[in-house]
Amino acid sequence: MSPQEPPFEGSRRPSYLCPRSGRLLVPQPQSLFDPLLGSEPCDPVGGPRSQAAGAARLRCWATEAAPGCVGDMADTPRDAGLKQVPTPRNEKAPVDLGYVGIDSILEQMRRKAMKQGFEFNIMVVGQSGLGKSTLINTLFKSKISRKSVQPPTSEERIPKTIEIKSITHDIEEKGVRMKLTVIDTPGFGDHINNENCWQPIMKFINDQYEKYLQEEVNINRKKRIPDTRVHCCLYFIPATGHSLRPLDIEFMKRLSKVVNIVPVIAKADTLTLEERVYFKQRITADLLSNGIDVYPQKEFDEDAEDRLVNEKFREMIPFAVVGSDHEYQVNGKRILGRKTKWGTIEVENTTHCEFAYLRDLLIRTHMQNIKDITSTIHFEAYRVKRLHESNSAVPNGVEDKEPVPQEM
């Protein structure tokens, strides 16, 4: 028997020479009649039908002349394509049910919010002459400060006590309506004796919390409760170039527990770049040493992405800002700035001041987060405190005393 012909039981069967590998291919010892093709035998010559049907039944027999043929042929891409993975009988193919429309909830929320509008209440605190009204006008590019709308009278120029005055505007931009309330505190820090000068401000903030709480606990409360709570407090630090004053430390230490405080260095253009860096470092050290937690607080970062964004803002605190509501022509462009003999200070230029970063924090990136922190943290802390006080209070002003046993 020739070494190229493998032994078979029964009658001799025809063999074929593989044109690619040069190996000897023979049919398996099965019937030459292909059940897929009916009763027709496989064509040894190799027509289109017989080649496709018989390819799966051909195997390479290892002979003395060609050892290792089986492994070589099994690794070829041609044979790999012939293998078919059986499909489980019980597994069903996924059925595409089509578009459901869950993502439309975002558009529904947007339409509802556009109809209702938004509310934002911001308080400015600082000595007179630090540019509080100018900065507010610059933030919203409108004459919205109290002094711009209601010029102070002769009696109001030097207030004897700290007053709380607010003014509300309806602002609309690209179809978005916002009810903006600016709360001013004339008289703060303008007196020789500034002891307890923060108490009227803290009382005003707590009064707004109480007003909102009473609206919540009413049996027939309004469908939408007017929100007069102070969402943010801009605290203006005079550009002395040294460090925080005791008044600044005491105010921020007390009010940081009830409202979101954002400290800013007023009229930062009066400092050189070196003085500004040194002053900011001193203020940051004072805040840390006195345990003053200003916005954005680290403990309220929701995830790693928020932590990364907020960390950049925390590195800039306090913001060295310059405010101006006057426009000038610089290099063919109209810009907000302050014109001096040596040039023009561009308010929105980040190389001149940090006003643009402050605007991004308050309006463009963190406005909703500021409102959420006010509602879920500061107001919630006030609500829990008031509920504890009401539970521990004596009903009807009469204290229940246990009867004292009398001696017989």
mmCIF file of C-alpha atoms in Angstrom:
data_model
loop_
_atom_site.group_PDB
_atom_site.id
_atom_site.type_symbol
_atom_site.label_atom_id
_atom_site.label_comp_id
_atom_site.label_asym_id
_atom_site.label_seq_id
_atom_site.Cartn_x
_atom_site.Cartn_y
_atom_site.Cartn_z
ATOM 1 C CA MET A 1 0.000 0.000 0.000
ATOM 2 C CA SER A 2 1.319 3.420 -0.966
ATOM 3 C CA PRO A 3 2.261 5.745 1.940
ATOM 4 C CA GLN A 4 0.115 8.526 0.436
ATOM 5 C CA GLU A 5 -3.041 6.402 0.778
ATOM 6 C CA PRO A 6 -4.502 6.089 4.251
ATOM 7 C CA PRO A 7 -6.052 2.759 5.251
ATOM 8 C CA PHE A 8 -9.845 2.467 5.220
ATOM 9 C CA GLU A 9 -12.132 -0.234 6.318
ATOM 10 C CA GLY A 10 -14.200 -1.607 3.500
ATOM 11 C CA SER A 11 -13.870 -0.529 -0.075
ATOM 12 C CA ARG A 12 -11.219 1.917 -1.215
ATOM 13 C CA ARG A 13 -12.467 5.477 -1.481
ATOM 14 C CA PRO A 14 -11.122 8.195 -3.784
ATOM 15 C CA SER A 15 -8.624 10.681 -2.360
ATOM 16 C CA TYR A 16 -7.952 14.310 -3.328
ATOM 17 C CA LEU A 17 -4.852 16.436 -3.263
ATOM 18 C CA CYS A 18 -5.269 19.824 -1.530
ATOM 19 C CA PRO A 19 -4.067 22.520 -3.991
ATOM 20 C CA ARG A 20 -3.136 24.952 -1.177
ATOM 21 C CA SER A 21 -1.297 22.797 1.367
ATOM 22 C CA GLY A 22 -0.308 19.902 -0.843
ATOM 23 C CA ARG A 23 -1.787 17.469 1.681
ATOM 24 C CA LEU A 24 -3.786 14.373 0.881
ATOM 25 C CA LEU A 25 -7.488 14.804 1.638
ATOM 26 C CA VAL A 26 -9.914 11.932 1.864
ATOM 27 C CA PRO A 27 -13.592 11.746 2.783
ATOM 28 C CA GLN A 28 -14.500 10.565 6.234
ATOM 29 C CA PRO A 29 -15.816 7.017 6.416
ATOM 30 C CA GLN A 30 -19.398 8.099 5.975
ATOM 31 C CA SER A 31 -21.861 7.809 3.174
ATOM 32 C CA LEU A 32 -20.944 9.684 0.038
ATOM 33 C CA PHE A 33 -24.536 10.650 -0.267
ATOM 34 C CA ASP A 34 -24.951 14.129 1.165
ATOM 35 C CA PRO A 35 -28.238 14.530 3.047
ATOM 36 C CA LEU A 36 -28.134 18.287 2.409
ATOM 37 C CA LEU A 37 -28.180 17.637 -1.329
ATOM 38 C CA GLY A 38 -30.746 14.883 -1.270
ATOM 39 C CA SER A 39 -29.778 11.472 -2.655
ATOM 40 C CA GLU A 40 -27.168 12.765 -5.082
ATOM 41 C CA PRO A 41 -23.639 11.566 -4.387
ATOM 42 C CA CYS A 42 -20.852 14.076 -3.871
ATOM 43 C CA ASP A 43 -19.196 14.914 -7.143
ATOM 44 C CA PRO A 44 -15.516 13.837 -7.003
ATOM 45 C CA VAL A 45 -14.668 16.331 -9.713
ATOM 46 C CA GLY A 46 -15.893 19.151 -7.488
ATOM 47 C CA GLY A 47 -18.795 21.185 -8.756
ATOM 48 C CA PRO A 48 -20.054 24.212 -6.889
ATOM 49 C CA ARG A 49 -22.567 22.199 -4.854
ATOM 50 C CA SER A 50 -20.285 19.257 -4.128
ATOM 51 C CA GLN A 51 -17.372 21.504 -3.083
ATOM 52 C CA ALA A 52 -19.471 23.429 -0.589
ATOM 53 C CA ALA A 53 -21.109 20.327 0.869
ATOM 54 C CA GLY A 54 -18.066 18.101 0.873
ATOM 55 C CA ALA A 55 -15.623 20.625 2.313
ATOM 56 C CA ALA A 56 -17.002 20.116 5.803
ATOM 57 C CA ARG A 57 -16.464 16.358 5.530
ATOM 58 C CA LEU A 58 -12.888 16.360 4.304
ATOM 59 C CA ARG A 59 -10.089 15.969 6.765
ATOM 60 C CA CYS A 60 -6.419 15.727 6.378
ATOM 61 C CA TRP A 61 -4.910 12.375 7.256
ATOM 62 C CA ALA A 62 -1.447 12.436 8.702
ATOM 63 C CA THR A 63 0.842 10.244 6.612
ATOM 64 C CA GLU A 64 4.470 9.427 6.827
ATOM 65 C CA ALA A 65 5.175 11.821 4.004
ATOM 66 C CA ALA A 66 3.334 14.777 5.600
ATOM 67 C CA PRO A 67 3.334 14.647 9.414
ATOM 68 C CA GLY A 68 1.561 17.383 11.418
ATOM 69 C CA CYS A 69 -0.892 18.075 8.672
ATOM 70 C CA VAL A 70 -3.878 18.100 10.968
ATOM 71 C CA GLY A 71 -2.592 20.895 13.182
ATOM 72 C CA ASP A 72 -1.489 23.016 10.226
ATOM 73 C CA MET A 73 -4.773 22.749 8.456
ATOM 74 C CA ALA A 74 -6.796 23.466 11.574
ATOM 75 C CA ASP A 75 -5.038 26.790 12.047
ATOM 76 C CA THR A 76 -5.648 28.092 8.541
ATOM 77 C CA PRO A 77 -8.239 30.834 8.065
ATOM 78 C CA ARG A 78 -9.949 28.747 5.419
ATOM 79 C CA ASP A 79 -10.792 25.926 7.829
ATOM 80 C CA ALA A 80 -11.622 28.383 10.618
ATOM 81 C CA GLY A 81 -14.408 29.796 8.506
ATOM 82 C CA LEU A 82 -15.909 26.332 8.101
ATOM 83 C CA LYS A 83 -16.532 25.891 11.828
ATOM 84 C CA GLN A 84 -19.951 26.932 13.017
ATOM 85 C CA VAL A 85 -20.879 27.628 16.618
ATOM 86 C CA PRO A 86 -24.136 25.918 17.500
ATOM 87 C CA THR A 87 -26.881 28.274 18.641
ATOM 88 C CA PRO A 88 -28.553 27.364 21.942
ATOM 89 C CA ARG A 89 -32.112 26.292 21.424
ATOM 90 C CA ASN A 90 -33.529 28.157 24.441
ATOM 91 C CA GLU A 91 -31.761 31.480 23.729
ATOM 92 C CA LYS A 92 -33.940 34.036 21.967
ATOM 93 C CA ALA A 93 -32.647 36.835 19.799
ATOM 94 C CA PRO A 94 -33.166 40.350 21.286
ATOM 95 C CA VAL A 95 -36.244 42.057 19.962
ATOM 96 C CA ASP A 96 -35.997 45.766 19.062
ATOM 97 C CA LEU A 97 -39.142 47.412 20.360
ATOM 98 C CA GLY A 98 -38.342 50.747 18.742
ATOM 99 C CA TYR A 99 -38.012 54.290 20.181
ATOM 100 C CA VAL A 100 -39.660 54.826 23.578
ATOM 101 C CA GLY A 101 -38.944 58.524 24.200
ATOM 102 C CA ILE A 102 -37.534 58.579 27.727
ATOM 103 C CA ASP A 103 -35.032 61.271 26.762
ATOM 104 C CA SER A 104 -37.883 63.727 26.112
ATOM 105 C CA ILE A 105 -38.169 64.310 29.885
ATOM 106 C CA LEU A 106 -35.306 66.814 29.575
ATOM 107 C CA GLU A 107 -37.242 68.871 27.064
ATOM 108 C CA GLN A 108 -40.341 68.715 29.265
ATOM 109 C CA MET A 109 -38.370 69.989 32.252
ATOM 110 C CA ARG A 110 -36.851 72.759 30.151
ATOM 111 C CA ARG A 111 -40.251 73.966 28.916
ATOM 112 C CA LYS A 112 -41.659 73.956 32.439
ATOM 113 C CA ALA A 113 -38.687 75.850 33.829
ATOM 114 C CA MET A 114 -38.912 78.395 31.013
ATOM 115 C CA LYS A 115 -42.551 79.055 31.872
ATOM 116 C CA GLN A 116 -41.955 79.402 35.600
ATOM 117 C CA GLY A 117 -38.742 81.388 35.387
ATOM 118 C CA PHE A 118 -35.955 81.439 37.962
ATOM 119 C CA GLU A 119 -35.180 83.288 41.175
ATOM 120 C CA PHE A 120 -31.805 84.376 42.484
ATOM 121 C CA ASN A 121 -31.152 86.474 45.584
ATOM 122 C CA ILE A 122 -27.687 87.927 46.136
ATOM 123 C CA MET A 123 -26.473 90.018 49.068
ATOM 124 C CA VAL A 124 -23.527 92.430 48.978
ATOM 125 C CA VAL A 125 -21.734 93.298 52.228
ATOM 126 C CA GLY A 126 -18.857 95.700 52.728
ATOM 127 C CA GLN A 127 -17.836 99.195 53.657
ATOM 128 C CA SER A 128 -18.996 102.185 51.670
ATOM 129 C CA GLY A 129 -16.872 103.129 48.696
ATOM 130 C CA LEU A 130 -15.682 99.610 47.785
ATOM 131 C CA GLY A 131 -17.624 99.481 44.511
ATOM 132 C CA LYS A 132 -20.421 97.093 45.519
ATOM 133 C CA SER A 133 -23.052 98.723 43.304
ATOM 134 C CA THR A 134 -20.656 98.997 40.360
ATOM 135 C CA LEU A 135 -19.694 95.325 40.566
ATOM 136 C CA ILE A 136 -23.342 94.213 40.632
ATOM 137 C CA ASN A 137 -24.053 96.331 37.564
ATOM 138 C CA THR A 138 -21.018 94.815 35.855
ATOM 139 C CA LEU A 139 -22.058 91.244 36.703
ATOM 140 C CA PHE A 140 -25.450 91.560 35.046
ATOM 141 C CA LYS A 141 -24.540 94.344 32.591
ATOM 142 C CA SER A 142 -27.520 96.389 33.724
ATOM 143 C CA LYS A 143 -28.276 99.255 36.079
ATOM 144 C CA ILE A 144 -29.757 97.026 38.744
ATOM 145 C CA SER A 145 -28.010 98.132 41.943
ATOM 146 C CA ARG A 146 -30.010 100.033 44.505
ATOM 147 C CA LYS A 147 -27.990 103.220 44.104
ATOM 148 C CA SER A 148 -28.435 103.110 40.331
ATOM 149 C CA VAL A 149 -32.218 102.918 40.631
ATOM 150 C CA GLN A 150 -32.745 104.866 43.873
ATOM 151 C CA PRO A 151 -30.071 107.533 44.397
ATOM 152 C CA PRO A 152 -29.458 107.992 48.137
ATOM 153 C CA THR A 153 -30.820 111.083 49.850
ATOM 154 C CA SER A 154 -28.858 113.331 52.179
ATOM 155 C CA GLU A 155 -30.090 111.372 55.199
ATOM 156 C CA GLU A 156 -29.044 108.044 53.712
ATOM 157 C CA ARG A 157 -25.493 109.099 52.875
ATOM 158 C CA ILE A 158 -24.331 108.532 56.451
ATOM 159 C CA PRO A 159 -26.681 105.926 58.001
ATOM 160 C CA LYS A 160 -26.617 105.749 61.778
ATOM 161 C CA THR A 161 -27.276 102.036 61.891
ATOM 162 C CA ILE A 162 -26.965 99.092 59.525
ATOM 163 C CA GLU A 163 -29.946 98.904 57.184
ATOM 164 C CA ILE A 164 -31.080 96.094 54.951
ATOM 165 C CA LYS A 165 -32.465 97.279 51.635
ATOM 166 C CA SER A 166 -33.354 95.148 48.658
ATOM 167 C CA ILE A 167 -34.480 95.795 45.133
ATOM 168 C CA THR A 168 -35.924 93.280 42.653
ATOM 169 C CA HIS A 169 -35.601 93.206 38.868
ATOM 170 C CA ASP A 170 -37.024 90.958 36.178
ATOM 171 C CA ILE A 171 -34.243 90.082 33.744
ATOM 172 C CA GLU A 172 -34.731 88.204 30.485
ATOM 173 C CA GLU A 173 -32.051 86.828 28.172
ATOM 174 C CA LYS A 174 -32.734 84.589 25.170
ATOM 175 C CA GLY A 175 -36.196 83.733 26.452
ATOM 176 C CA VAL A 176 -35.011 82.858 29.971
ATOM 177 C CA ARG A 177 -36.649 84.973 32.676
ATOM 178 C CA MET A 178 -35.056 85.477 36.078
ATOM 179 C CA LYS A 179 -36.269 87.384 39.094
ATOM 180 C CA LEU A 180 -33.114 88.928 40.536
ATOM 181 C CA THR A 181 -33.091 90.438 44.025
ATOM 182 C CA VAL A 182 -30.080 92.453 45.183
ATOM 183 C CA ILE A 183 -29.826 92.991 48.962
ATOM 184 C CA ASP A 184 -27.639 95.868 50.092
ATOM 185 C CA THR A 185 -26.349 96.559 53.618
ATOM 186 C CA PRO A 186 -25.535 100.267 53.880
ATOM 187 C CA GLY A 187 -23.744 101.269 57.065
ATOM 188 C CA PHE A 188 -21.817 98.041 57.577
ATOM 189 C CA GLY A 189 -18.324 98.737 58.911
ATOM 190 C CA ASP A 190 -18.689 102.522 58.581
ATOM 191 C CA HIS A 191 -18.765 103.295 62.289
ATOM 192 C CA ILE A 192 -16.097 103.646 64.914
ATOM 193 C CA ASN A 193 -17.665 100.928 67.015
ATOM 194 C CA ASN A 194 -18.548 98.000 64.752
ATOM 195 C CA GLU A 195 -19.302 95.567 67.552
ATOM 196 C CA ASN A 196 -21.999 93.060 66.650
ATOM 197 C CA CYS A 197 -22.538 94.789 63.322
ATOM 198 C CA TRP A 198 -23.258 91.397 61.727
ATOM 199 C CA GLN A 199 -26.346 90.752 63.861
ATOM 200 C CA PRO A 200 -28.838 92.708 61.678
ATOM 201 C CA ILE A 201 -27.571 90.834 58.622
ATOM 202 C CA MET A 202 -27.840 87.444 60.299
ATOM 203 C CA LYS A 203 -31.310 88.320 61.563
ATOM 204 C CA PHE A 204 -32.419 89.234 58.046
ATOM 205 C CA ILE A 205 -31.123 85.920 56.642
ATOM 206 C CA ASN A 206 -32.856 83.895 59.378
ATOM 207 C CA ASP A 207 -36.069 85.880 58.887
ATOM 208 C CA GLN A 208 -36.165 84.787 55.251
ATOM 209 C CA TYR A 209 -35.677 81.173 56.333
ATOM 210 C CA GLU A 210 -38.498 81.532 58.842
ATOM 211 C CA LYS A 211 -40.774 83.084 56.246
ATOM 212 C CA TYR A 212 -40.164 80.196 53.860
ATOM 213 C CA LEU A 213 -40.629 77.635 56.647
ATOM 214 C CA GLN A 214 -43.992 79.081 57.662
ATOM 215 C CA GLU A 215 -45.152 78.872 54.060
ATOM 216 C CA GLU A 216 -44.146 75.207 53.966
ATOM 217 C CA VAL A 217 -45.970 74.177 57.132
ATOM 218 C CA ASN A 218 -49.247 75.873 56.177
ATOM 219 C CA ILE A 219 -52.140 73.508 55.587
ATOM 220 C CA ASN A 220 -53.167 75.302 52.411
ATOM 221 C CA ARG A 221 -49.769 76.289 51.160
ATOM 222 C CA LYS A 222 -49.113 77.891 47.828
ATOM 223 C CA LYS A 223 -48.391 75.819 44.780
ATOM 224 C CA ARG A 224 -45.081 77.616 44.401
ATOM 225 C CA ILE A 225 -43.634 79.272 47.486
ATOM 226 C CA PRO A 226 -41.917 82.607 46.776
ATOM 227 C CA ASP A 227 -38.230 82.147 47.500
ATOM 228 C CA THR A 228 -36.773 85.163 49.325
ATOM 229 C CA ARG A 229 -33.919 83.218 50.954
ATOM 230 C CA VAL A 230 -30.439 84.684 50.467
ATOM 231 C CA HIS A 231 -28.627 82.363 48.079
ATOM 232 C CA CYS A 232 -25.226 84.040 48.041
ATOM 233 C CA CYS A 233 -23.374 86.729 49.979
ATOM 234 C CA LEU A 234 -20.583 88.664 48.289
ATOM 235 C CA TYR A 235 -18.248 89.967 50.991
ATOM 236 C CA PHE A 236 -16.020 92.852 49.890
ATOM 237 C CA ILE A 237 -12.542 93.013 51.408
ATOM 238 C CA PRO A 238 -10.710 96.360 51.143
ATOM 239 C CA ALA A 239 -7.428 96.124 49.235
ATOM 240 C CA THR A 240 -5.135 96.954 52.140
ATOM 241 C CA GLY A 241 -2.453 94.517 51.064
ATOM 242 C CA HIS A 242 -1.921 93.197 54.611
ATOM 243 C CA SER A 243 -4.408 90.648 56.005
ATOM 244 C CA LEU A 244 -8.008 90.294 57.116
ATOM 245 C CA ARG A 245 -9.283 92.651 59.777
ATOM 246 C CA PRO A 246 -10.923 91.289 62.947
ATOM 247 C CA LEU A 247 -14.249 92.544 61.585
ATOM 248 C CA ASP A 248 -13.808 90.511 58.386
ATOM 249 C CA ILE A 249 -12.890 87.362 60.284
ATOM 250 C CA GLU A 250 -15.748 87.656 62.773
ATOM 251 C CA PHE A 251 -18.354 88.347 60.093
ATOM 252 C CA MET A 252 -17.376 85.487 57.773
ATOM 253 C CA LYS A 253 -16.888 83.074 60.678
ATOM 254 C CA ARG A 254 -20.451 83.614 61.884
ATOM 255 C CA LEU A 255 -22.298 83.948 58.586
ATOM 256 C CA SER A 256 -20.529 81.130 56.720
ATOM 257 C CA LYS A 257 -22.706 78.742 58.747
ATOM 258 C CA VAL A 258 -25.989 80.180 57.470
ATOM 259 C CA VAL A 259 -25.259 81.417 53.923
ATOM 260 C CA ASN A 260 -22.889 80.841 50.990
ATOM 261 C CA ILE A 261 -20.118 83.442 51.290
ATOM 262 C CA VAL A 262 -17.887 84.395 48.363
ATOM 263 C CA PRO A 263 -15.089 86.810 49.395
ATOM 264 C CA VAL A 264 -13.749 89.287 46.840
ATOM 265 C CA ILE A 265 -10.941 91.844 46.928
ATOM 266 C CA ALA A 266 -12.554 95.137 45.951
ATOM 267 C CA LYS A 267 -10.790 97.517 43.563
ATOM 268 C CA ALA A 268 -7.928 95.105 42.997
ATOM 269 C CA ASP A 269 -6.407 97.438 40.402
ATOM 270 C CA THR A 270 -4.950 99.465 43.278
ATOM 271 C CA LEU A 271 -2.561 96.577 44.015
ATOM 272 C CA THR A 272 0.452 95.498 42.016
ATOM 273 C CA LEU A 273 0.618 91.914 40.826
ATOM 274 C CA GLU A 274 3.096 91.004 43.564
ATOM 275 C CA GLU A 275 0.974 92.707 46.232
ATOM 276 C CA ARG A 276 -2.118 90.915 44.963
ATOM 277 C CA VAL A 277 -0.501 87.477 45.183
ATOM 278 C CA TYR A 278 0.826 88.146 48.680
ATOM 279 C CA PHE A 279 -2.519 89.552 49.869
ATOM 280 C CA LYS A 280 -4.433 86.527 48.576
ATOM 281 C CA GLN A 281 -2.029 84.176 50.318
ATOM 282 C CA ARG A 282 -2.491 85.996 53.623
ATOM 283 C CA ILE A 283 -6.280 85.909 53.290
ATOM 284 C CA THR A 284 -6.262 82.187 52.463
ATOM 285 C CA ALA A 285 -4.130 81.496 55.527
ATOM 286 C CA ASP A 286 -6.496 83.531 57.736
ATOM 287 C CA LEU A 287 -9.504 81.638 56.423
ATOM 288 C CA LEU A 288 -7.905 78.274 57.154
ATOM 289 C CA SER A 289 -6.633 79.221 60.609
ATOM 290 C CA ASN A 290 -10.050 80.503 61.694
ATOM 291 C CA GLY A 291 -12.043 77.590 60.233
ATOM 292 C CA ILE A 292 -13.998 79.743 57.780
ATOM 293 C CA ASP A 293 -15.492 77.611 55.023
ATOM 294 C CA VAL A 294 -16.447 79.755 52.031
ATOM 295 C CA TYR A 295 -18.203 78.673 48.853
ATOM 296 C CA PRO A 296 -17.594 76.251 47.156
ATOM 297 C CA GLN A 297 -17.202 74.044 50.238
ATOM 298 C CA LYS A 298 -15.149 70.859 49.921
ATOM 299 C CA GLU A 299 -17.621 68.742 51.856
ATOM 300 C CA PHE A 300 -20.361 69.390 49.298
ATOM 301 C CA ASP A 301 -18.478 68.132 46.223
ATOM 302 C CA GLU A 302 -20.702 65.477 44.679
ATOM 303 C CA ASP A 303 -18.153 63.537 42.622
ATOM 304 C CA ALA A 304 -14.636 63.632 41.220
ATOM 305 C CA GLU A 305 -15.656 65.866 38.330
ATOM 306 C CA ASP A 306 -17.179 68.473 40.665
ATOM 307 C CA ARG A 307 -14.143 68.254 42.916
ATOM 308 C CA LEU A 308 -11.838 68.979 39.995
ATOM 309 C CA VAL A 309 -13.839 72.018 38.843
ATOM 310 C CA ASN A 310 -14.373 73.396 42.349
ATOM 311 C CA GLU A 311 -10.709 72.993 43.234
ATOM 312 C CA LYS A 312 -9.800 75.462 40.498
ATOM 313 C CA PHE A 313 -12.197 78.039 41.949
ATOM 314 C CA ARG A 314 -10.973 77.402 45.483
ATOM 315 C CA GLU A 315 -7.437 78.201 44.378
ATOM 316 C CA MET A 316 -8.589 81.650 43.175
ATOM 317 C CA ILE A 317 -10.423 82.652 46.367
ATOM 318 C CA PRO A 318 -10.606 85.501 47.195
ATOM 319 C CA PHE A 319 -11.315 86.841 43.704
ATOM 320 C CA ALA A 320 -9.384 90.000 42.862
ATOM 321 C CA VAL A 321 -11.994 91.939 40.895
ATOM 322 C CA VAL A 322 -12.428 95.265 39.164
ATOM 323 C CA GLY A 323 -15.868 96.596 38.321
ATOM 324 C CA SER A 324 -16.902 99.100 35.688
ATOM 325 C CA ASP A 325 -20.095 99.924 33.847
ATOM 326 C CA HIS A 326 -18.404 102.173 31.274
ATOM 327 C CA GLU A 327 -17.454 101.053 27.781
ATOM 328 C CA TYR A 328 -14.307 102.060 25.926
ATOM 329 C CA GLN A 329 -12.914 101.446 22.454
ATOM 330 C CA VAL A 330 -9.801 99.222 22.587
ATOM 331 C CA ASN A 331 -8.307 97.782 19.384
ATOM 332 C CA GLY A 332 -11.551 98.277 17.528
ATOM 333 C CA LYS A 333 -13.645 96.525 20.210
ATOM 334 C CA ARG A 334 -16.049 97.885 22.791
ATOM 335 C CA ILE A 335 -15.010 96.628 26.236
ATOM 336 C CA LEU A 336 -15.948 97.302 29.854
ATOM 337 C CA GLY A 337 -13.049 98.823 31.709
ATOM 338 C CA ARG A 338 -11.425 101.606 33.683
ATOM 339 C CA LYS A 339 -9.412 104.154 31.749
ATOM 340 C CA THR A 340 -6.267 105.550 33.332
ATOM 341 C CA LYS A 341 -3.308 107.657 32.139
ATOM 342 C CA TRP A 342 -1.191 104.557 31.556
ATOM 343 C CA GLY A 343 -3.824 102.463 29.843
ATOM 344 C CA THR A 344 -7.227 100.792 30.107
ATOM 345 C CA ILE A 345 -7.979 98.065 32.630
ATOM 346 C CA GLU A 346 -10.201 95.534 30.910
ATOM 347 C CA VAL A 347 -12.719 94.076 33.318
ATOM 348 C CA GLU A 348 -13.304 90.837 31.412
ATOM 349 C CA ASN A 349 -9.633 90.237 30.630
ATOM 350 C CA THR A 350 -8.363 87.457 32.917
ATOM 351 C CA THR A 351 -4.817 88.826 32.739
ATOM 352 C CA HIS A 352 -6.013 92.105 34.296
ATOM 353 C CA CYS A 353 -8.356 90.815 37.013
ATOM 354 C CA GLU A 354 -10.432 87.781 38.026
ATOM 355 C CA PHE A 355 -13.868 89.223 37.358
ATOM 356 C CA ALA A 356 -14.575 86.702 34.584
ATOM 357 C CA TYR A 357 -13.964 83.774 36.964
ATOM 358 C CA LEU A 358 -16.297 85.301 39.558
ATOM 359 C CA ARG A 359 -19.015 85.744 36.947
ATOM 360 C CA ASP A 360 -18.616 82.126 35.829
ATOM 361 C CA LEU A 361 -18.937 80.902 39.416
ATOM 362 C CA LEU A 362 -22.021 82.961 40.267
ATOM 363 C CA ILE A 363 -23.930 82.788 36.989
ATOM 364 C CA ARG A 364 -22.625 80.497 34.285
ATOM 365 C CA THR A 365 -21.558 77.318 36.100
ATOM 366 C CA HIS A 366 -22.657 77.271 39.765
ATOM 367 C CA MET A 367 -25.854 79.315 40.094
ATOM 368 C CA GLN A 368 -28.111 76.277 40.453
ATOM 369 C CA ASN A 369 -25.647 74.600 42.812
ATOM 370 C CA ILE A 370 -25.604 77.720 45.002
ATOM 371 C CA LYS A 371 -29.386 77.560 45.250
ATOM 372 C CA ASP A 372 -29.298 73.823 45.988
ATOM 373 C CA ILE A 373 -26.766 74.277 48.812
ATOM 374 C CA THR A 374 -28.960 77.025 50.272
ATOM 375 C CA SER A 375 -32.022 74.782 50.206
ATOM 376 C CA THR A 376 -30.553 71.415 51.215
ATOM 377 C CA ILE A 377 -27.863 72.530 53.667
ATOM 378 C CA HIS A 378 -28.391 75.984 55.193
ATOM 379 C CA PHE A 379 -32.185 76.076 55.173
ATOM 380 C CA GLU A 380 -32.383 72.433 56.236
ATOM 381 C CA ALA A 381 -30.141 73.156 59.233
ATOM 382 C CA TYR A 382 -32.397 76.073 60.208
ATOM 383 C CA ARG A 383 -35.537 73.954 59.772
ATOM 384 C CA VAL A 384 -34.185 71.152 61.990
ATOM 385 C CA LYS A 385 -33.213 73.670 64.649
ATOM 386 C CA ARG A 386 -36.671 75.258 64.624
ATOM 387 C CA LEU A 387 -38.426 71.886 64.793
ATOM 388 C CA HIS A 388 -36.315 70.888 67.801
ATOM 389 C CA GLU A 389 -37.187 74.165 69.469
ATOM 390 C CA SER A 390 -40.912 73.706 68.796
ATOM 391 C CA ASN A 391 -40.857 70.143 70.127
ATOM 392 C CA SER A 392 -39.095 71.155 73.306
ATOM 393 C CA ALA A 393 -41.237 74.232 73.840
ATOM 394 C CA VAL A 394 -43.909 74.134 76.540
ATOM 395 C CA PRO A 395 -47.423 73.967 75.064
ATOM 396 C CA ASN A 396 -49.622 76.977 75.883
ATOM 397 C CA GLY A 397 -46.836 78.396 78.008
ATOM 398 C CA VAL A 398 -47.747 76.108 80.928
ATOM 399 C CA GLU A 399 -45.195 73.690 82.224
ATOM 400 C CA ASP A 400 -46.426 70.307 83.353
ATOM 401 C CA LYS A 401 -45.075 69.591 86.808
ATOM 402 C CA GLU A 402 -45.278 66.296 88.537
ATOM 403 C CA PRO A 403 -47.300 66.478 91.750
ATOM 404 C CA VAL A 404 -45.119 66.637 94.808
ATOM 405 C CA PRO A 405 -46.090 63.982 97.320
ATOM 406 C CA GLN A 406 -47.191 65.545 100.587
ATOM 407 C CA GLU A 407 -46.180 64.169 103.881
ATOM 408 C CA MET A 408 -49.012 62.647 105.865
#
